[in-house]
Amino acid sequence: MVCHGDELTVVLMKFLLTVCEDEIISIVGHEGSLAATFSVLSTLLASADNGKKMLEEDFQLMRCMLKVLEAIQYKHQLGRNGARKLLNRIPSTTRMHSDIGPTGDDIDSGKKTDLESPGKELPEVSKVQEGEDGSGDNTNGEAKELQAKEESARCNDELDQCMLTSLHESLHDLLGNAVLLLPGRQDKHPAKTLQYLDSQCNHPRLDCMIHELQDVTIDNLCPLKVLMELAQKYDFRRLERILDSAETNYS
Protein backbone atom coordinates (compact mmCIF):
# COMPACT_ATOMS: atom_id res chain seq x y z
CA MET A 1 0.00 0.00 0.00
CA VAL A 2 2.83 2.40 0.85
CA CYS A 3 4.43 1.65 -2.52
CA HIS A 4 1.37 3.16 -4.20
CA GLY A 5 1.04 5.90 -1.63
CA ASP A 6 1.00 8.75 -4.12
CA GLU A 7 -1.89 7.29 -6.10
CA LEU A 8 -3.85 6.39 -2.96
CA THR A 9 -3.29 9.81 -1.44
CA VAL A 10 -4.70 11.52 -4.53
CA VAL A 11 -7.84 9.36 -4.49
CA LEU A 12 -8.43 9.67 -0.75
CA MET A 13 -7.85 13.41 -0.69
CA LYS A 14 -10.25 13.85 -3.60
CA PHE A 15 -12.91 12.07 -1.55
CA LEU A 16 -12.18 14.17 1.55
CA LEU A 17 -12.29 17.41 -0.42
CA THR A 18 -15.65 16.43 -1.89
CA VAL A 19 -17.15 15.70 1.55
CA CYS A 20 -15.63 18.86 3.03
CA GLU A 21 -16.41 21.15 0.11
CA ASP A 22 -18.96 23.29 1.97
CA GLU A 23 -18.10 25.50 4.91
CA ILE A 24 -20.50 23.57 7.17
CA ILE A 25 -20.47 19.88 6.33
CA SER A 26 -22.62 16.85 7.09
CA ILE A 27 -20.99 13.48 7.73
CA VAL A 28 -24.29 11.56 7.78
CA GLY A 29 -23.95 8.56 5.49
CA HIS A 30 -20.18 8.99 5.18
CA GLU A 31 -19.11 7.71 8.60
CA GLY A 32 -17.82 4.32 7.38
CA SER A 33 -16.05 5.73 4.32
CA LEU A 34 -14.43 8.51 6.34
CA ALA A 35 -13.26 6.08 9.03
CA ALA A 36 -11.62 3.85 6.39
CA THR A 37 -10.07 6.88 4.68
CA PHE A 38 -8.51 8.20 7.87
CA SER A 39 -7.26 4.73 8.77
CA VAL A 40 -5.45 4.36 5.43
CA LEU A 41 -4.08 7.89 5.64
CA SER A 42 -2.63 7.09 9.07
CA THR A 43 -0.58 4.33 7.47
CA LEU A 44 0.48 6.51 4.55
CA LEU A 45 1.41 9.35 6.87
CA ALA A 46 4.09 7.18 8.45
CA SER A 47 6.01 7.33 5.17
CA ALA A 48 8.37 10.30 5.12
CA ASP A 49 7.55 11.28 1.54
CA ASN A 50 3.78 11.02 1.96
CA GLY A 51 3.88 12.83 5.28
CA LYS A 52 5.86 15.67 3.76
CA LYS A 53 3.44 16.10 0.88
CA MET A 54 0.31 15.94 3.03
CA LEU A 55 1.52 18.22 5.81
CA GLU A 56 4.52 20.27 4.78
CA GLU A 57 3.56 21.06 1.21
CA ASP A 58 -0.22 21.25 1.65
CA PHE A 59 -2.77 21.98 4.38
CA GLN A 60 -5.93 20.38 2.98
CA LEU A 61 -5.61 17.23 5.08
CA MET A 62 -5.60 19.22 8.32
CA ARG A 63 -8.44 21.40 7.06
CA CYS A 64 -10.59 18.33 6.28
CA MET A 65 -9.73 16.62 9.56
CA LEU A 66 -10.82 19.62 11.61
CA LYS A 67 -14.04 20.01 9.62
CA VAL A 68 -14.96 16.38 10.22
CA LEU A 69 -13.94 16.66 13.88
CA GLU A 70 -16.21 19.67 14.28
CA ALA A 71 -19.11 17.67 12.81
CA ILE A 72 -18.38 14.70 15.09
CA GLN A 73 -18.37 16.83 18.22
CA TYR A 74 -21.63 18.45 17.09
CA LYS A 75 -23.25 15.01 16.63
CA HIS A 76 -22.09 13.99 20.10
CA GLN A 77 -23.80 17.08 21.45
CA LEU A 78 -27.00 16.22 19.60
CA GLY A 79 -26.84 12.70 21.02
CA ARG A 80 -26.69 14.04 24.56
CA ASN A 81 -29.71 16.22 23.92
CA GLY A 82 -31.66 13.54 22.03
CA ALA A 83 -33.65 12.15 24.96
CA ARG A 84 -34.89 15.57 25.99
CA LYS A 85 -35.88 16.47 22.42
CA LEU A 86 -37.76 13.18 22.02
CA LEU A 87 -39.77 13.88 25.16
CA ASN A 88 -40.66 17.33 23.90
CA ARG A 89 -42.06 15.81 20.69
CA ILE A 90 -44.72 13.76 22.53
CA PRO A 91 -48.11 15.37 21.77
CA SER A 92 -49.72 17.06 24.76
CA THR A 93 -52.99 15.25 24.05
CA THR A 94 -51.24 11.90 24.45
CA ARG A 95 -49.86 12.93 27.83
CA MET A 96 -53.27 14.31 28.87
CA HIS A 97 -55.29 11.20 28.01
CA SER A 98 -52.71 8.92 29.60
CA ASP A 99 -53.43 10.47 33.02
CA ILE A 100 -56.20 8.66 34.90
CA GLY A 101 -58.12 10.63 37.52
CA PRO A 102 -59.34 14.19 38.03
CA THR A 103 -57.34 17.04 36.62
CA GLY A 104 -56.09 20.00 38.59
CA ASP A 105 -58.70 22.23 36.99
CA ASP A 106 -61.50 19.97 38.17
CA ILE A 107 -60.20 20.00 41.72
CA ASP A 108 -59.61 23.74 41.86
CA SER A 109 -63.05 24.56 40.48
CA GLY A 110 -64.75 22.59 43.21
CA LYS A 111 -66.72 20.55 40.66
CA LYS A 112 -67.15 16.86 41.17
CA THR A 113 -65.73 14.68 38.47
CA ASP A 114 -67.48 11.59 37.16
CA LEU A 115 -65.19 9.49 39.34
CA GLU A 116 -66.30 11.36 42.44
CA SER A 117 -70.03 11.35 41.70
CA PRO A 118 -72.06 8.72 43.61
CA GLY A 119 -73.74 5.95 41.79
CA LYS A 120 -71.48 5.97 38.78
CA GLU A 121 -70.76 2.56 37.33
CA LEU A 122 -67.66 1.24 35.64
CA PRO A 123 -68.87 1.96 32.04
CA GLU A 124 -69.13 5.63 32.98
CA VAL A 125 -65.51 5.63 34.12
CA SER A 126 -64.40 4.27 30.78
CA LYS A 127 -66.22 7.13 29.11
CA VAL A 128 -64.23 9.64 31.11
CA GLN A 129 -60.97 8.02 30.07
CA GLU A 130 -61.97 7.90 26.44
CA GLY A 131 -63.36 11.43 26.31
CA GLU A 132 -66.69 12.61 25.01
CA ASP A 133 -65.62 12.25 21.41
CA GLY A 134 -64.55 8.62 21.87
CA SER A 135 -60.92 9.43 21.25
CA GLY A 136 -59.57 6.77 23.61
CA ASP A 137 -58.88 4.22 20.88
CA ASN A 138 -57.13 6.82 18.77
CA THR A 139 -55.05 7.88 21.74
CA ASN A 140 -53.97 4.30 22.45
CA GLY A 141 -53.10 3.84 18.81
CA GLU A 142 -51.07 7.03 18.81
CA ALA A 143 -49.24 5.92 21.94
CA LYS A 144 -48.35 2.54 20.42
CA GLU A 145 -47.23 4.18 17.20
CA LEU A 146 -45.08 6.62 19.15
CA GLN A 147 -43.57 3.76 21.15
CA ALA A 148 -42.69 1.88 17.94
CA LYS A 149 -41.10 4.98 16.49
CA GLU A 150 -39.07 5.49 19.66
CA GLU A 151 -37.84 1.89 19.57
CA SER A 152 -36.87 2.19 15.91
CA ALA A 153 -35.12 5.49 16.60
CA ARG A 154 -33.23 3.91 19.52
CA CYS A 155 -31.93 1.06 17.33
CA ASN A 156 -30.89 3.47 14.61
CA ASP A 157 -29.19 5.69 17.18
CA GLU A 158 -27.18 2.75 18.53
CA LEU A 159 -25.99 1.84 15.02
CA ASP A 160 -25.15 5.45 14.23
CA GLN A 161 -23.26 5.73 17.51
CA CYS A 162 -21.11 2.68 16.70
CA MET A 163 -20.19 4.09 13.30
CA LEU A 164 -19.53 7.52 14.77
CA THR A 165 -17.28 6.02 17.44
CA SER A 166 -15.25 4.16 14.81
CA LEU A 167 -14.85 7.35 12.79
CA HIS A 168 -13.89 9.35 15.87
CA GLU A 169 -11.21 6.86 16.88
CA SER A 170 -9.58 6.75 13.46
CA LEU A 171 -9.58 10.54 13.20
CA HIS A 172 -8.24 10.92 16.73
CA ASP A 173 -5.20 8.76 15.95
CA LEU A 174 -4.51 10.48 12.63
CA LEU A 175 -4.79 13.99 14.09
CA GLY A 176 -2.40 13.33 16.95
CA ASN A 177 0.23 11.77 14.70
CA ALA A 178 -0.15 14.52 12.10
CA VAL A 179 0.59 17.24 14.65
CA LEU A 180 3.71 15.40 15.81
CA LEU A 181 4.97 15.34 12.20
CA LEU A 182 4.60 19.10 11.72
CA PRO A 183 8.19 19.98 12.73
CA GLY A 184 9.39 18.22 9.57
CA ARG A 185 13.03 18.27 8.50
CA GLN A 186 13.29 21.87 7.37
CA ASP A 187 13.78 24.22 10.30
CA LYS A 188 13.80 27.44 8.26
CA HIS A 189 10.37 27.08 6.65
CA PRO A 190 7.26 26.08 8.61
CA ALA A 191 4.92 23.51 7.13
CA LYS A 192 1.97 24.89 5.20
CA THR A 193 -0.29 23.05 7.61
CA LEU A 194 1.18 25.03 10.47
CA GLN A 195 0.69 28.26 8.56
CA TYR A 196 -2.92 27.29 7.94
CA LEU A 197 -3.54 26.74 11.65
CA ASP A 198 -2.16 30.18 12.47
CA SER A 199 -3.66 32.33 9.73
CA GLN A 200 -6.67 30.58 8.16
CA CYS A 201 -8.24 28.07 10.53
CA ASN A 202 -11.08 29.66 12.50
CA HIS A 203 -11.03 29.81 16.28
CA PRO A 204 -13.89 27.31 16.92
CA ARG A 205 -12.13 24.61 14.89
CA LEU A 206 -8.89 25.24 16.71
CA ASP A 207 -10.83 24.82 19.93
CA CYS A 208 -12.16 21.49 18.61
CA MET A 209 -8.59 20.35 17.97
CA ILE A 210 -7.39 21.50 21.38
CA HIS A 211 -10.27 19.70 23.09
CA GLU A 212 -9.56 16.52 21.10
CA LEU A 213 -5.84 16.46 21.85
CA GLN A 214 -6.11 17.46 25.48
CA ASP A 215 -4.15 15.06 27.69
CA VAL A 216 -3.05 13.03 24.63
CA THR A 217 0.47 11.59 24.71
CA ILE A 218 2.03 9.61 21.87
CA ASP A 219 5.44 8.02 22.43
CA ASN A 220 5.98 10.33 25.40
CA LEU A 221 5.23 13.38 23.23
CA CYS A 222 2.31 15.72 23.76
CA PRO A 223 0.92 17.02 20.43
CA LEU A 224 -0.34 20.27 21.97
CA LYS A 225 3.02 20.94 23.56
CA VAL A 226 4.76 20.35 20.22
CA LEU A 227 2.28 22.70 18.55
CA MET A 228 2.93 25.41 21.14
CA GLU A 229 6.70 25.09 20.67
CA LEU A 230 6.30 25.45 16.90
CA ALA A 231 4.05 28.50 17.29
CA GLN A 232 6.67 30.15 19.48
CA LYS A 233 9.52 29.15 17.19
CA TYR A 234 7.96 30.67 14.07
CA ASP A 235 6.36 33.59 15.91
CA PHE A 236 2.82 32.51 15.07
CA ARG A 237 1.27 34.77 17.66
CA ARG A 238 -2.38 34.04 16.94
CA LEU A 239 -1.92 30.29 17.25
CA GLU A 240 0.20 30.75 20.35
CA ARG A 241 -2.41 33.00 21.95
CA ILE A 242 -5.24 30.53 21.30
CA LEU A 243 -3.23 27.63 22.64
CA ASP A 244 -2.15 29.64 25.65
CA SER A 245 -5.69 30.79 26.45
CA ALA A 246 -7.03 27.24 26.44
CA GLU A 247 -7.26 25.69 29.87
CA THR A 248 -5.01 22.81 28.94
CA ASN A 249 -2.06 21.18 30.60
CA TYR A 250 0.59 20.66 27.92
CA SER A 251 3.09 18.96 30.19
Tab-separated table of N, CA and C in Angstrom, residues 86-87 89-90 143-157:
chain	number	residue	atom	x	y	z
A	86	LEU	N	-36.736	14.186	22.306
A	86	LEU	CA	-37.762	13.182	22.024
A	86	LEU	C	-38.955	13.359	22.955
A	87	LEU	N	-38.690	13.661	24.211
A	87	LEU	CA	-39.771	13.876	25.163
A	87	LEU	C	-40.601	15.081	24.767
A	89	ARG	N	-41.280	16.065	21.891
A	89	ARG	CA	-42.064	15.812	20.686
A	89	ARG	C	-43.360	15.044	20.977
A	90	ILE	N	-43.509	14.507	22.203
A	90	ILE	CA	-44.723	13.760	22.531
A	90	ILE	C	-45.898	14.718	22.562
A	143	ALA	N	-50.271	6.259	20.965
A	143	ALA	CA	-49.243	5.918	21.943
A	143	ALA	C	-48.404	4.723	21.473
A	144	LYS	N	-49.078	3.707	20.917
A	144	LYS	CA	-48.348	2.537	20.417
A	144	LYS	C	-47.465	2.902	19.234
A	145	GLU	N	-48.019	3.747	18.358
A	145	GLU	CA	-47.232	4.177	17.199
A	145	GLU	C	-46.015	4.971	17.635
A	146	LEU	N	-46.200	5.833	18.632
A	146	LEU	CA	-45.081	6.618	19.146
A	146	LEU	C	-44.030	5.719	19.778
A	147	GLN	N	-44.499	4.688	20.522
A	147	GLN	CA	-43.568	3.755	21.151
A	147	GLN	C	-42.752	2.997	20.108
A	148	ALA	N	-43.399	2.585	19.019
A	148	ALA	CA	-42.692	1.877	17.941
A	148	ALA	C	-41.659	2.781	17.279
A	149	LYS	N	-42.043	4.034	17.090
A	149	LYS	CA	-41.097	4.980	16.495
A	149	LYS	C	-39.907	5.218	17.403
A	150	GLU	N	-40.162	5.289	18.702
A	150	GLU	CA	-39.073	5.490	19.658
A	150	GLU	C	-38.119	4.306	19.660
A	151	GLU	N	-38.669	3.090	19.586
A	151	GLU	CA	-37.837	1.887	19.567
A	151	GLU	C	-36.986	1.830	18.307
A	152	SER	N	-37.606	2.165	17.162
A	152	SER	CA	-36.866	2.192	15.906
A	152	SER	C	-35.772	3.251	15.938
A	153	ALA	N	-36.103	4.410	16.497
A	153	ALA	CA	-35.120	5.489	16.596
A	153	ALA	C	-33.966	5.079	17.504
A	154	ARG	N	-34.277	4.344	18.592
A	154	ARG	CA	-33.231	3.910	19.516
A	154	ARG	C	-32.259	2.945	18.834
A	155	CYS	N	-32.787	2.004	18.048
A	155	CYS	CA	-31.929	1.056	17.331
A	155	CYS	C	-31.050	1.779	16.308
A	156	ASN	N	-31.658	2.708	15.595
A	156	ASN	CA	-30.887	3.475	14.613
A	156	ASN	C	-29.816	4.316	15.292
A	157	ASP	N	-30.154	4.875	16.443
A	157	ASP	CA	-29.188	5.694	17.177
A	157	ASP	C	-28.003	4.859	17.639
